[in-house]
CSV table of N, CA and C in Angstrom, one decimal:
chain,number,residue,atom,x,y,z
A,1,UNK,N,50.0,-21.2,34.0
A,1,UNK,CA,49.4,-20.2,34.7
A,1,UNK,C,49.3,-18.7,34.2
A,2,UNK,N,49.0,-17.9,35.2
A,2,UNK,CA,48.9,-16.4,34.6
A,2,UNK,C,50.2,-15.8,35.3
A,3,UNK,N,51.0,-16.4,35.9
A,3,UNK,CA,52.1,-15.7,36.5
A,3,UNK,C,53.0,-15.3,35.5
A,4,UNK,N,53.6,-14.0,35.8
A,4,UNK,CA,54.7,-13.4,35.0
A,4,UNK,C,55.9,-14.2,35.3
A,5,UNK,N,56.8,-14.0,34.1
A,5,UNK,CA,58.1,-14.5,34.3
A,5,UNK,C,58.8,-13.9,35.5
A,6,UNK,N,59.7,-14.7,36.0
A,6,UNK,CA,60.4,-14.3,37.5
A,6,UNK,C,61.7,-13.3,36.9
A,7,UNK,N,61.9,-12.3,37.7
A,7,UNK,CA,63.0,-11.6,37.5
A,7,UNK,C,64.2,-12.1,38.7
A,8,UNK,N,65.0,-12.8,38.2
A,8,UNK,CA,65.9,-13.3,39.2
A,8,UNK,C,66.6,-12.4,40.1
A,9,UNK,N,66.9,-11.1,39.7
A,9,UNK,CA,67.6,-10.1,40.4
A,9,UNK,C,66.7,-9.7,41.6
A,10,UNK,N,65.2,-9.6,41.2
A,10,UNK,CA,64.6,-9.3,42.3
A,10,UNK,C,64.3,-10.4,43.4
A,11,UNK,N,64.4,-11.6,42.8
A,11,UNK,CA,64.1,-12.8,43.5
A,11,UNK,C,65.2,-12.8,44.7
A,12,UNK,N,66.5,-12.6,44.4
A,12,UNK,CA,67.4,-12.7,45.5
A,12,UNK,C,67.3,-11.6,46.5
A,13,UNK,N,66.8,-10.4,46.2
A,13,UNK,CA,66.5,-9.4,47.1
A,13,UNK,C,65.4,-9.7,48.0
A,14,UNK,N,64.4,-10.3,47.4
A,14,UNK,CA,63.2,-10.8,48.1
A,14,UNK,C,63.7,-11.9,49.1
A,15,UNK,N,64.3,-12.9,48.7
A,15,UNK,CA,64.6,-13.9,49.5
A,15,UNK,C,65.4,-13.5,50.8
A,16,UNK,N,66.4,-12.6,50.5
A,16,UNK,CA,67.5,-12.1,51.4
A,16,UNK,C,66.5,-11.2,52.4
A,17,UNK,N,65.5,-10.7,52.1
A,17,UNK,CA,64.7,-9.9,53.0
A,17,UNK,C,63.6,-10.6,53.7
A,18,UNK,N,63.3,-11.9,53.2
A,18,UNK,CA,62.1,-12.6,53.7
A,18,UNK,C,62.6,-13.2,55.1
A,19,UNK,N,62.1,-13.0,56.3
A,19,UNK,CA,62.5,-13.6,57.5
A,19,UNK,C,62.0,-15.0,57.4
A,20,UNK,N,60.9,-15.4,56.7
A,20,UNK,CA,60.4,-16.8,56.9
A,20,UNK,C,61.3,-17.8,56.3
A,21,UNK,N,62.1,-17.2,55.4
A,21,UNK,CA,63.1,-18.0,54.7
A,21,UNK,C,64.5,-18.1,55.5
A,22,UNK,N,64.6,-19.2,56.4
A,22,UNK,CA,65.8,-19.3,57.2
A,22,UNK,C,67.1,-19.6,56.3
A,23,UNK,N,68.2,-19.6,56.6
A,23,UNK,CA,69.4,-19.9,55.6
A,23,UNK,C,69.3,-21.3,55.1
A,24,UNK,N,68.8,-22.3,55.9
A,24,UNK,CA,68.6,-23.7,55.5
A,24,UNK,C,67.4,-23.9,54.9
A,25,UNK,N,66.5,-23.0,54.6
A,25,UNK,CA,65.1,-23.3,54.3
A,25,UNK,C,65.1,-23.8,52.8
A,26,UNK,N,64.2,-24.7,52.5
A,26,UNK,CA,64.4,-25.3,51.0
A,26,UNK,C,63.9,-24.2,50.0
A,27,UNK,N,64.7,-24.3,49.0
A,27,UNK,CA,64.6,-23.3,47.8
A,27,UNK,C,63.0,-23.4,47.2
A,28,UNK,N,62.3,-24.6,47.5
A,28,UNK,CA,60.9,-24.8,46.9
A,28,UNK,C,60.0,-23.5,47.5
A,29,UNK,N,60.3,-23.0,48.6
A,29,UNK,CA,59.5,-21.8,49.1
A,29,UNK,C,59.8,-20.6,48.4
A,30,UNK,N,60.7,-20.6,47.4
A,30,UNK,CA,60.9,-19.3,46.6
A,30,UNK,C,60.0,-19.2,45.6
A,31,UNK,N,59.1,-18.2,45.4
A,31,UNK,CA,58.2,-18.1,44.2
A,31,UNK,C,58.9,-18.0,43.0
A,32,UNK,N,58.6,-18.9,42.1
A,32,UNK,CA,58.9,-18.7,40.7
A,32,UNK,C,60.1,-19.7,40.5
A,33,UNK,N,60.7,-20.3,41.6
A,33,UNK,CA,61.9,-21.2,41.4
A,33,UNK,C,61.6,-22.3,40.4
A,34,UNK,N,62.6,-22.8,39.7
A,34,UNK,CA,62.4,-23.7,38.5
A,34,UNK,C,62.5,-25.1,39.3
A,35,UNK,N,61.4,-26.0,39.4
A,35,UNK,CA,61.5,-27.3,39.9
A,35,UNK,C,62.3,-28.3,39.2
A,36,UNK,N,63.1,-29.1,40.0
A,36,UNK,CA,63.9,-30.2,39.4
A,36,UNK,C,63.7,-31.3,40.5
A,37,UNK,N,64.1,-32.4,40.0
A,37,UNK,CA,64.0,-33.6,40.8
A,37,UNK,C,65.3,-34.0,41.1
A,38,UNK,N,65.5,-34.3,42.5
A,38,UNK,CA,66.7,-34.8,43.0
A,38,UNK,C,66.5,-36.1,43.6
A,39,UNK,N,67.4,-36.5,44.4
A,39,UNK,CA,67.3,-37.8,45.1
A,39,UNK,C,66.4,-37.6,46.3
A,40,UNK,N,66.1,-36.5,46.5
A,40,UNK,CA,65.1,-36.3,47.8
A,40,UNK,C,63.7,-35.7,47.2
A,41,UNK,N,63.5,-35.7,46.0
A,41,UNK,CA,62.0,-35.2,45.5
A,41,UNK,C,62.3,-34.0,44.8
A,42,UNK,N,61.3,-33.4,44.8
A,42,UNK,CA,61.2,-32.0,44.0
A,42,UNK,C,61.9,-31.1,44.9
A,43,UNK,N,62.8,-30.2,44.3
A,43,UNK,CA,63.6,-29.2,44.9
A,43,UNK,C,63.5,-28.2,43.9
A,44,UNK,N,63.8,-26.8,44.2
A,44,UNK,CA,63.9,-25.8,43.3
A,44,UNK,C,65.5,-25.6,42.9
A,45,UNK,N,65.5,-25.0,41.7
A,45,UNK,CA,66.8,-24.7,41.3
A,45,UNK,C,66.8,-23.4,40.8
A,46,UNK,N,67.9,-22.6,41.5
A,46,UNK,CA,68.2,-21.2,41.1
A,46,UNK,C,69.4,-21.3,39.9
A,47,UNK,N,69.2,-21.0,38.7
A,47,UNK,CA,70.1,-21.2,37.7
A,47,UNK,C,71.2,-20.0,37.9
A,48,UNK,N,72.4,-20.7,37.9
A,48,UNK,CA,73.5,-19.8,38.0
A,48,UNK,C,74.1,-19.1,36.7
A,49,UNK,N,73.5,-19.7,35.5
A,49,UNK,CA,73.8,-19.2,34.2
A,49,UNK,C,72.7,-19.3,33.3
A,50,UNK,N,72.8,-18.5,32.1
A,50,UNK,CA,71.7,-18.7,31.0
A,50,UNK,C,71.8,-20.3,30.6
A,51,UNK,N,72.8,-20.8,30.5
A,51,UNK,CA,72.9,-22.1,30.0
A,51,UNK,C,72.3,-23.1,31.1
A,52,UNK,N,72.6,-22.9,32.5
A,52,UNK,CA,71.8,-23.7,33.4
A,52,UNK,C,70.5,-23.6,33.3
A,53,UNK,N,69.9,-22.3,33.2
A,53,UNK,CA,68.6,-22.0,33.1
A,53,UNK,C,67.9,-22.7,32.0
A,54,UNK,N,68.5,-22.5,30.8
A,54,UNK,CA,68.1,-23.4,29.7
A,54,UNK,C,68.0,-24.9,29.8
A,55,UNK,N,69.1,-25.4,30.6
A,55,UNK,CA,69.2,-27.0,30.8
A,55,UNK,C,68.2,-27.3,31.7
A,56,UNK,N,67.7,-26.4,32.6
A,56,UNK,CA,66.7,-26.9,33.7
A,56,UNK,C,65.5,-27.1,32.9
A,57,UNK,N,65.3,-26.2,32.0
A,57,UNK,CA,63.9,-26.2,31.1
A,57,UNK,C,64.0,-27.5,30.5
A,58,UNK,N,65.1,-27.8,29.6
A,58,UNK,CA,65.2,-29.0,28.8
A,58,UNK,C,64.9,-30.2,29.7
A,59,UNK,N,65.4,-30.2,31.0
A,59,UNK,CA,65.2,-31.3,31.9
A,59,UNK,C,63.7,-31.5,32.1
A,60,UNK,N,62.9,-30.5,32.3
A,60,UNK,CA,61.6,-30.5,32.5
A,60,UNK,C,60.8,-31.2,31.0
A,61,UNK,N,61.3,-30.9,29.9
A,61,UNK,CA,60.8,-31.5,28.8
A,61,UNK,C,61.1,-33.0,28.7
A,62,UNK,N,62.3,-33.3,29.2
A,62,UNK,CA,62.6,-34.7,29.1
A,62,UNK,C,61.7,-35.5,30.1
A,63,UNK,N,61.3,-34.9,31.1
A,63,UNK,CA,60.4,-35.5,32.1
A,63,UNK,C,58.9,-35.3,31.6
A,64,UNK,N,58.8,-34.7,30.4
A,64,UNK,CA,57.4,-34.6,29.9
A,64,UNK,C,56.5,-33.5,30.6
A,65,UNK,N,57.1,-32.7,31.6
A,65,UNK,CA,56.5,-31.8,32.3
A,65,UNK,C,56.4,-30.5,31.3
A,66,UNK,N,55.5,-30.5,30.4
A,66,UNK,CA,55.4,-29.5,29.3
A,66,UNK,C,55.0,-28.3,29.9
A,67,UNK,N,53.9,-28.2,31.0
A,67,UNK,CA,53.6,-26.8,31.2
A,67,UNK,C,54.6,-26.1,32.2
A,68,UNK,N,55.3,-26.9,32.9
A,68,UNK,CA,56.5,-26.1,33.6
A,68,UNK,C,57.7,-25.9,32.7
A,69,UNK,N,57.8,-26.6,31.7
A,69,UNK,CA,58.9,-26.3,30.8
A,69,UNK,C,58.5,-25.1,30.2
A,70,UNK,N,57.3,-24.9,29.7
A,70,UNK,CA,56.8,-23.5,29.1
A,70,UNK,C,57.1,-22.2,29.9
A,71,UNK,N,56.8,-22.6,31.2
A,71,UNK,CA,57.0,-21.5,32.2
A,71,UNK,C,58.5,-21.3,32.3
A,72,UNK,N,59.3,-22.3,32.5
A,72,UNK,CA,60.8,-22.0,32.6
A,72,UNK,C,61.4,-21.4,31.2
A,73,UNK,N,60.7,-21.7,30.0
A,73,UNK,CA,61.4,-21.2,28.7
A,73,UNK,C,61.1,-19.9,28.5
A,74,UNK,N,59.7,-19.3,28.9
A,74,UNK,CA,59.4,-18.2,28.9
A,74,UNK,C,60.3,-17.2,29.8
A,75,UNK,N,60.5,-17.7,31.0
A,75,UNK,CA,61.5,-17.0,32.0
A,75,UNK,C,62.7,-16.8,31.2
A,76,UNK,N,63.3,-17.7,30.7
A,76,UNK,CA,64.6,-17.7,30.2
A,76,UNK,C,64.6,-16.7,29.0
A,77,UNK,N,63.6,-16.8,28.0
A,77,UNK,CA,63.5,-15.6,27.0
A,77,UNK,C,63.2,-14.4,27.6
A,78,UNK,N,62.5,-14.2,28.5
A,78,UNK,CA,62.4,-12.8,29.3
A,78,UNK,C,63.8,-12.4,29.8
A,79,UNK,N,64.4,-13.3,30.6
A,79,UNK,CA,65.7,-12.9,31.2
A,79,UNK,C,67.0,-12.9,30.3
A,80,UNK,N,67.0,-13.5,29.3
A,80,UNK,CA,68.1,-13.5,28.4
A,80,UNK,C,67.7,-13.2,26.8
A,81,UNK,N,67.2,-12.2,26.5
A,81,UNK,CA,66.7,-11.9,25.3
A,81,UNK,C,67.7,-11.9,24.1
A,82,UNK,N,69.0,-11.9,24.6
A,82,UNK,CA,70.0,-11.6,23.5
A,82,UNK,C,71.0,-12.8,23.6
A,83,UNK,N,70.7,-13.9,24.4
A,83,UNK,CA,71.5,-15.0,24.4
A,83,UNK,C,71.5,-15.9,23.3
A,84,UNK,N,72.6,-16.4,23.1
A,84,UNK,CA,72.8,-17.3,21.8
A,84,UNK,C,71.8,-18.5,21.8
A,85,UNK,N,71.1,-18.9,22.8
A,85,UNK,CA,70.3,-20.0,23.0
A,85,UNK,C,68.9,-19.5,22.8
A,86,UNK,N,68.6,-18.2,22.5
A,86,UNK,CA,67.1,-17.8,22.3
A,86,UNK,C,66.5,-18.6,21.1
A,87,UNK,N,67.3,-18.8,20.1
A,87,UNK,CA,66.7,-19.6,18.8
A,87,UNK,C,66.2,-21.0,19.4
A,88,UNK,N,67.0,-21.7,19.9
A,88,UNK,CA,66.8,-23.0,20.6
A,88,UNK,C,65.8,-23.0,21.5
A,89,UNK,N,65.7,-22.1,22.4
A,89,UNK,CA,64.7,-22.0,23.4
A,89,UNK,C,63.5,-21.7,22.9
A,90,UNK,N,63.4,-20.9,21.9
A,90,UNK,CA,62.1,-20.6,21.2
A,90,UNK,C,61.5,-21.9,20.7
A,91,UNK,N,62.5,-22.7,19.9
A,91,UNK,CA,61.9,-24.1,19.3
A,91,UNK,C,61.4,-24.8,20.5
A,92,UNK,N,62.0,-25.0,21.6
A,92,UNK,CA,61.7,-25.8,22.6
A,92,UNK,C,60.2,-25.4,23.3
A,93,UNK,N,60.2,-24.1,23.3
A,93,UNK,CA,59.0,-23.4,23.8
A,93,UNK,C,57.7,-24.0,22.7
A,94,UNK,N,58.1,-23.9,21.6
A,94,UNK,CA,57.1,-24.4,20.6
A,94,UNK,C,56.8,-25.8,20.8
A,95,UNK,N,57.9,-26.6,21.1
A,95,UNK,CA,57.8,-27.9,21.2
A,95,UNK,C,56.9,-28.3,22.5
A,96,UNK,N,56.9,-27.5,23.5
A,96,UNK,CA,56.0,-27.7,24.7
A,96,UNK,C,54.6,-27.5,24.3
A,97,UNK,N,54.3,-26.6,23.5
A,97,UNK,CA,52.9,-26.4,23.0
A,97,UNK,C,52.5,-27.4,22.1
A,98,UNK,N,53.3,-27.9,21.3
A,98,UNK,CA,53.0,-29.0,20.2
A,98,UNK,C,52.7,-30.3,20.9
A,99,UNK,N,53.4,-30.6,21.9
A,99,UNK,CA,53.2,-31.8,22.7
A,99,UNK,C,51.8,-31.8,23.5
A,100,UNK,N,51.3,-30.6,23.8
A,100,UNK,CA,50.1,-30.3,24.4
A,100,UNK,C,48.9,-30.1,23.4
A,101,UNK,N,49.3,-30.2,22.1
A,101,UNK,CA,48.1,-30.0,21.1
A,101,UNK,C,47.9,-28.6,21.0
A,102,UNK,N,48.8,-27.6,21.3
A,102,UNK,CA,48.3,-26.2,21.2
A,102,UNK,C,49.0,-25.9,20.0
A,103,UNK,N,48.4,-26.2,18.8
A,103,UNK,CA,49.1,-26.2,17.6
A,103,UNK,C,49.3,-24.8,17.0
A,104,UNK,N,48.3,-23.8,17.2
A,104,UNK,CA,48.5,-22.6,16.9
A,104,UNK,C,49.5,-21.8,17.5
A,105,UNK,N,49.6,-21.9,18.8
A,105,UNK,CA,50.7,-21.4,19.5
A,105,UNK,C,52.0,-21.9,19.1
A,106,UNK,N,52.1,-23.2,19.0
A,106,UNK,CA,53.3,-23.9,18.6
A,106,UNK,C,53.8,-23.3,17.3
A,107,UNK,N,52.9,-23.2,16.2
A,107,UNK,CA,53.2,-22.6,15.0
A,107,UNK,C,53.7,-21.3,15.2
A,108,UNK,N,53.2,-20.5,15.9
A,108,UNK,CA,53.9,-19.2,15.9
A,108,UNK,C,55.3,-19.1,16.5
A,109,UNK,N,55.6,-20.2,17.4
A,109,UNK,CA,57.0,-20.3,17.8
A,109,UNK,C,58.1,-20.9,16.8
A,110,UNK,N,57.4,-21.8,16.2
A,110,UNK,CA,58.2,-22.4,15.1
A,110,UNK,C,58.5,-21.5,14.0
A,111,UNK,N,57.6,-20.6,13.5
A,111,UNK,CA,57.7,-19.7,12.6
A,111,UNK,C,58.7,-18.7,13.0
A,112,UNK,N,58.6,-18.3,14.2
A,112,UNK,CA,59.5,-17.3,14.8
A,112,UNK,C,61.0,-17.8,14.6
A,113,UNK,N,61.1,-19.1,14.9
A,113,UNK,CA,62.6,-19.6,14.8
A,113,UNK,C,62.9,-19.7,13.3
A,114,UNK,N,62.0,-20.0,12.5
A,114,UNK,CA,62.3,-20.0,11.0
A,114,UNK,C,62.6,-18.8,10.4
A,115,UNK,N,62.1,-17.7,10.9
A,115,UNK,CA,62.3,-16.4,10.4
A,115,UNK,C,63.3,-15.6,11.1
A,116,UNK,N,63.4,-15.5,12.4
A,116,UNK,CA,64.2,-14.8,13.1
A,116,UNK,C,65.4,-15.5,13.5
A,117,UNK,N,65.6,-16.8,13.6
A,117,UNK,CA,66.9,-17.6,13.9
A,117,UNK,C,67.1,-18.8,12.8
A,118,UNK,N,67.2,-18.4,11.7
A,118,UNK,CA,67.1,-19.5,10.7
A,118,UNK,C,68.6,-20.1,10.5
A,119,UNK,N,69.5,-19.7,11.3
A,119,UNK,CA,70.7,-20.6,11.4
A,119,UNK,C,71.0,-21.3,12.6
A,120,UNK,N,70.2,-21.3,13.6
A,120,UNK,CA,70.4,-22.1,14.5
A,120,UNK,C,70.3,-23.6,14.4
A,121,UNK,N,70.7,-24.3,15.1
A,121,UNK,CA,70.7,-25.7,15.0
A,121,UNK,C,69.2,-26.4,14.9
A,122,UNK,N,68.3,-25.8,15.6
A,122,UNK,CA,67.1,-26.1,15.7
A,122,UNK,C,66.2,-25.6,14.4
A,123,UNK,N,66.5,-24.9,13.7
A,123,UNK,CA,65.8,-24.2,12.8
A,123,UNK,C,65.4,-25.3,11.7
A,124,UNK,N,65.9,-26.3,11.1
A,124,UNK,CA,65.3,-27.1,10.3
A,124,UNK,C,64.2,-28.0,10.8
A,125,UNK,N,64.4,-28.2,12.4
A,125,UNK,CA,63.3,-29.0,12.9
A,125,UNK,C,62.0,-28.1,13.1
A,126,UNK,N,62.4,-26.8,13.4
A,126,UNK,CA,61.4,-26.0,13.7
A,126,UNK,C,60.5,-25.8,12.4
A,127,UNK,N,60.9,-25.7,11.3
A,127,UNK,CA,60.2,-25.6,9.9
A,127,UNK,C,59.6,-27.0,9.7
A,128,UNK,N,60.2,-28.2,10.1
A,128,UNK,CA,59.3,-29.3,10.1
A,128,UNK,C,58.0,-29.2,11.0
A,129,UNK,N,58.5,-28.8,12.3
A,129,UNK,CA,57.3,-28.8,13.3
A,129,UNK,C,56.2,-27.7,12.8
A,130,UNK,N,56.6,-26.6,12.2
A,130,UNK,CA,55.7,-25.6,11.7
A,130,UNK,C,54.9,-26.2,10.7
A,131,UNK,N,55.2,-27.0,9.7
A,131,UNK,CA,54.4,-27.9,8.8
A,131,UNK,C,53.6,-28.7,9.6
A,132,UNK,N,53.9,-29.4,10.5
A,132,UNK,CA,53.2,-30.4,11.2
A,132,UNK,C,52.1,-29.7,11.9
A,133,UNK,N,52.4,-28.6,12.6
A,133,UNK,CA,51.4,-27.8,13.4
A,133,UNK,C,50.3,-27.2,12.4
A,134,UNK,N,50.7,-26.7,11.4
A,134,UNK,CA,49.8,-26.3,10.4
A,134,UNK,C,48.9,-27.4,9.7
A,135,UNK,N,49.5,-28.5,9.4
A,135,UNK,CA,48.5,-29.6,8.9
A,135,UNK,C,47.6,-30.0,10.3
A,136,UNK,N,48.1,-30.0,11.4
A,136,UNK,CA,47.1,-30.3,12.5
A,136,UNK,C,46.0,-29.3,12.6
A,137,UNK,N,46.3,-28.1,12.2
A,137,UNK,CA,45.2,-27.1,12.3
A,137,UNK,C,44.4,-27.1,11.0
A,138,UNK,N,44.6,-28.0,10.2
A,138,UNK,CA,43.8,-28.1,8.9
A,138,UNK,C,44.1,-27.2,7.7
A,139,UNK,N,45.3,-26.6,8.0
A,139,UNK,CA,45.9,-25.7,6.9
A,139,UNK,C,47.0,-26.5,6.0
A,140,UNK,N,46.5,-27.3,5.2
A,140,UNK,CA,47.3,-28.3,4.4
A,140,UNK,C,48.2,-27.6,3.5
A,141,UNK,N,47.6,-26.6,2.8
A,141,UNK,CA,48.4,-25.8,1.8
A,141,UNK,C,49.6,-25.0,2.5
A,142,UNK,N,49.2,-24.5,3.5
A,142,UNK,CA,50.5,-23.7,4.4
A,142,UNK,C,51.3,-24.7,4.8
A,143,UNK,N,51.0,-25.9,5.3
A,143,UNK,CA,51.9,-26.9,5.7
A,143,UNK,C,52.7,-27.4,4.6
A,144,UNK,N,52.2,-27.6,3.4
A,144,UNK,CA,52.9,-28.2,2.2
A,144,UNK,C,53.9,-27.0,1.9
A,145,UNK,N,53.6,-25.7,1.9
A,145,UNK,CA,54.5,-24.5,1.6
A,145,UNK,C,55.8,-24.6,2.5
A,146,UNK,N,55.3,-24.9,3.7
A,146,UNK,CA,56.6,-25.0,4.8
A,146,UNK,C,57.5,-26.3,4.5
A,147,UNK,N,56.9,-27.3,4.0
A,147,UNK,CA,57.7,-28.5,3.8
A,147,UNK,C,58.6,-28.1,2.5
A,148,UNK,N,58.1,-27.3,1.5
A,148,UNK,CA,58.7,-26.9,0.4
A,148,UNK,C,59.7,-25.9,0.8
A,149,UNK,N,59.5,-25.1,1.6
A,149,UNK,CA,60.6,-24.2,2.2
A,149,UNK,C,61.9,-24.8,2.8
A,150,UNK,N,61.4,-25.9,3.4
A,150,UNK,CA,62.4,-26.8,4.1
A,150,UNK,C,63.4,-27.2,3.1
A,151,UNK,N,62.9,-27.9,2.2
A,151,UNK,CA,63.7,-28.4,1.1
A,151,UNK,C,64.7,-27.5,0.4
A,152,UNK,N,64.0,-26.1,0.2
A,152,UNK,CA,64.8,-25.0,-0.4
A,152,UNK,C,66.0,-24.4,0.6
A,153,UNK,N,65.5,-24.4,1.9
A,153,UNK,CA,66.2,-23.6,2.8
A,153,UNK,C,67.4,-24.4,3.4
A,154,UNK,N,67.0,-25.6,3.8
A,154,UNK,CA,67.9,-26.5,4.3
A,154,UNK,C,68.3,-27.9,3.6
A,155,UNK,N,69.0,-27.8,2.4
A,155,UNK,CA,69.3,-28.9,1.6
A,155,UNK,C,70.2,-29.8,2.4
A,156,UNK,N,71.1,-29.1,3.3
A,156,UNK,CA,72.0,-30.0,4.0
A,156,UNK,C,71.6,-30.4,5.3
A,157,UNK,N,70.4,-30.4,5.7
A,157,UNK,CA,69.8,-30.9,7.0
A,157,UNK,C,70.2,-32.2,7.2
A,158,UNK,N,70.1,-32.8,8.5
A,158,UNK,CA,70.3,-34.2,8.7
A,158,UNK,C,69.2,-35.1,8.2
A,159,UNK,N,69.8,-36.3,7.8
A,159,UNK,CA,68.9,-37.2,7.1
A,159,UNK,C,67.7,-37.5,7.7
A,160,UNK,N,67.6,-37.6,9.1
A,160,UNK,CA,66.4,-38.0,9.7
A,160,UNK,C,65.5,-36.9,9.5
A,161,UNK,N,65.7,-35.7,9.7
A,161,UNK,CA,64.6,-34.6,9.4
A,161,UNK,C,64.2,-34.5,8.2
A,162,UNK,N,65.3,-34.8,7.1
A,162,UNK,CA,64.8,-34.9,5.7
A,162,UNK,C,63.6,-35.9,5.6
A,163,UNK,N,64.1,-37.0,6.0
A,163,UNK,CA,63.1,-38.2,5.9
A,163,UNK,C,61.8,-38.0,6.4
A,164,UNK,N,61.8,-37.2,7.7
A,164,UNK,CA,60.6,-36.8,8.4
A,164,UNK,C,59.7,-35.9,7.5
A,165,UNK,N,60.6,-35.0,6.8
A,165,UNK,CA,59.7,-33.8,5.9
A,165,UNK,C,59.2,-34.7,4.8
A,166,UNK,N,59.7,-35.7,4.1
A,166,UNK,CA,59.3,-36.5,3.0
A,166,UNK,C,57.9,-37.2,3.6
A,167,UNK,N,58.0,-37.8,4.7
A,167,UNK,CA,57.0,-38.6,5.2
A,167,UNK,C,55.8,-37.6,5.5
A,168,UNK,N,56.1,-36.5,6.1
A,168,UNK,CA,55.0,-35.3,6.4
A,168,UNK,C,54.5,-34.9,5.1
A,169,UNK,N,55.1,-34.6,4.0
A,169,UNK,CA,54.6,-34.3,2.7
A,169,UNK,C,53.7,-35.3,2.2
A,170,UNK,N,53.9,-36.5,2.3
A,170,UNK,CA,53.1,-37.6,2.0
A,170,UNK,C,51.8,-37.6,2.6
A,171,UNK,N,52.0,-37.5,3.9
A,171,UNK,CA,50.8,-37.6,5.0
A,171,UNK,C,49.7,-36.4,4.6
A,172,UNK,N,50.4,-35.3,4.2
A,172,UNK,CA,49.5,-34.1,4.0
A,172,UNK,C,49.1,-34.0,2.5
A,173,UNK,N,49.6,-35.1,1.7
A,173,UNK,CA,49.2,-35.0,0.4
A,173,UNK,C,49.6,-33.8,-0.4
A,174,UNK,N,50.9,-33.5,-0.2
A,174,UNK,CA,51.5,-32.3,-0.9
A,174,UNK,C,51.8,-32.6,-2.2
């Protein structure tokens, strides 16, 4: 949607001042709260730490709720721009877009990881996904360049990612 990311500091003040929210009222009534499933259905989670906020977004990805995951990840990135998880969160944001076939937007996020956070654990996967996104956009030469960059930049990447790059290179006729 078009909603801006939530400022959790303002949220606490709004929630405390809202007479419609009784102390036992469900958190789902709080605008912008991150949904999560519990044994009672959908409830909202107010993250206690940046790691909790990131993990809540990952849970949405695991449930394949990519739109809500994108919202949660954008909120995380706005709320914690200097956190050590920013590179991984940026990759996961790209993944939400890739899964919804928003390849141009996904490519932008994966490129950001590759250029701004090249040492994060997700950087090799981001370069692979960048190539896949570019290939899906019909940008075969750029995709092949991304795959070649992967081989140069991450010679010690895990075997499964290396195998995927080789497969994608063949698929793109690099």
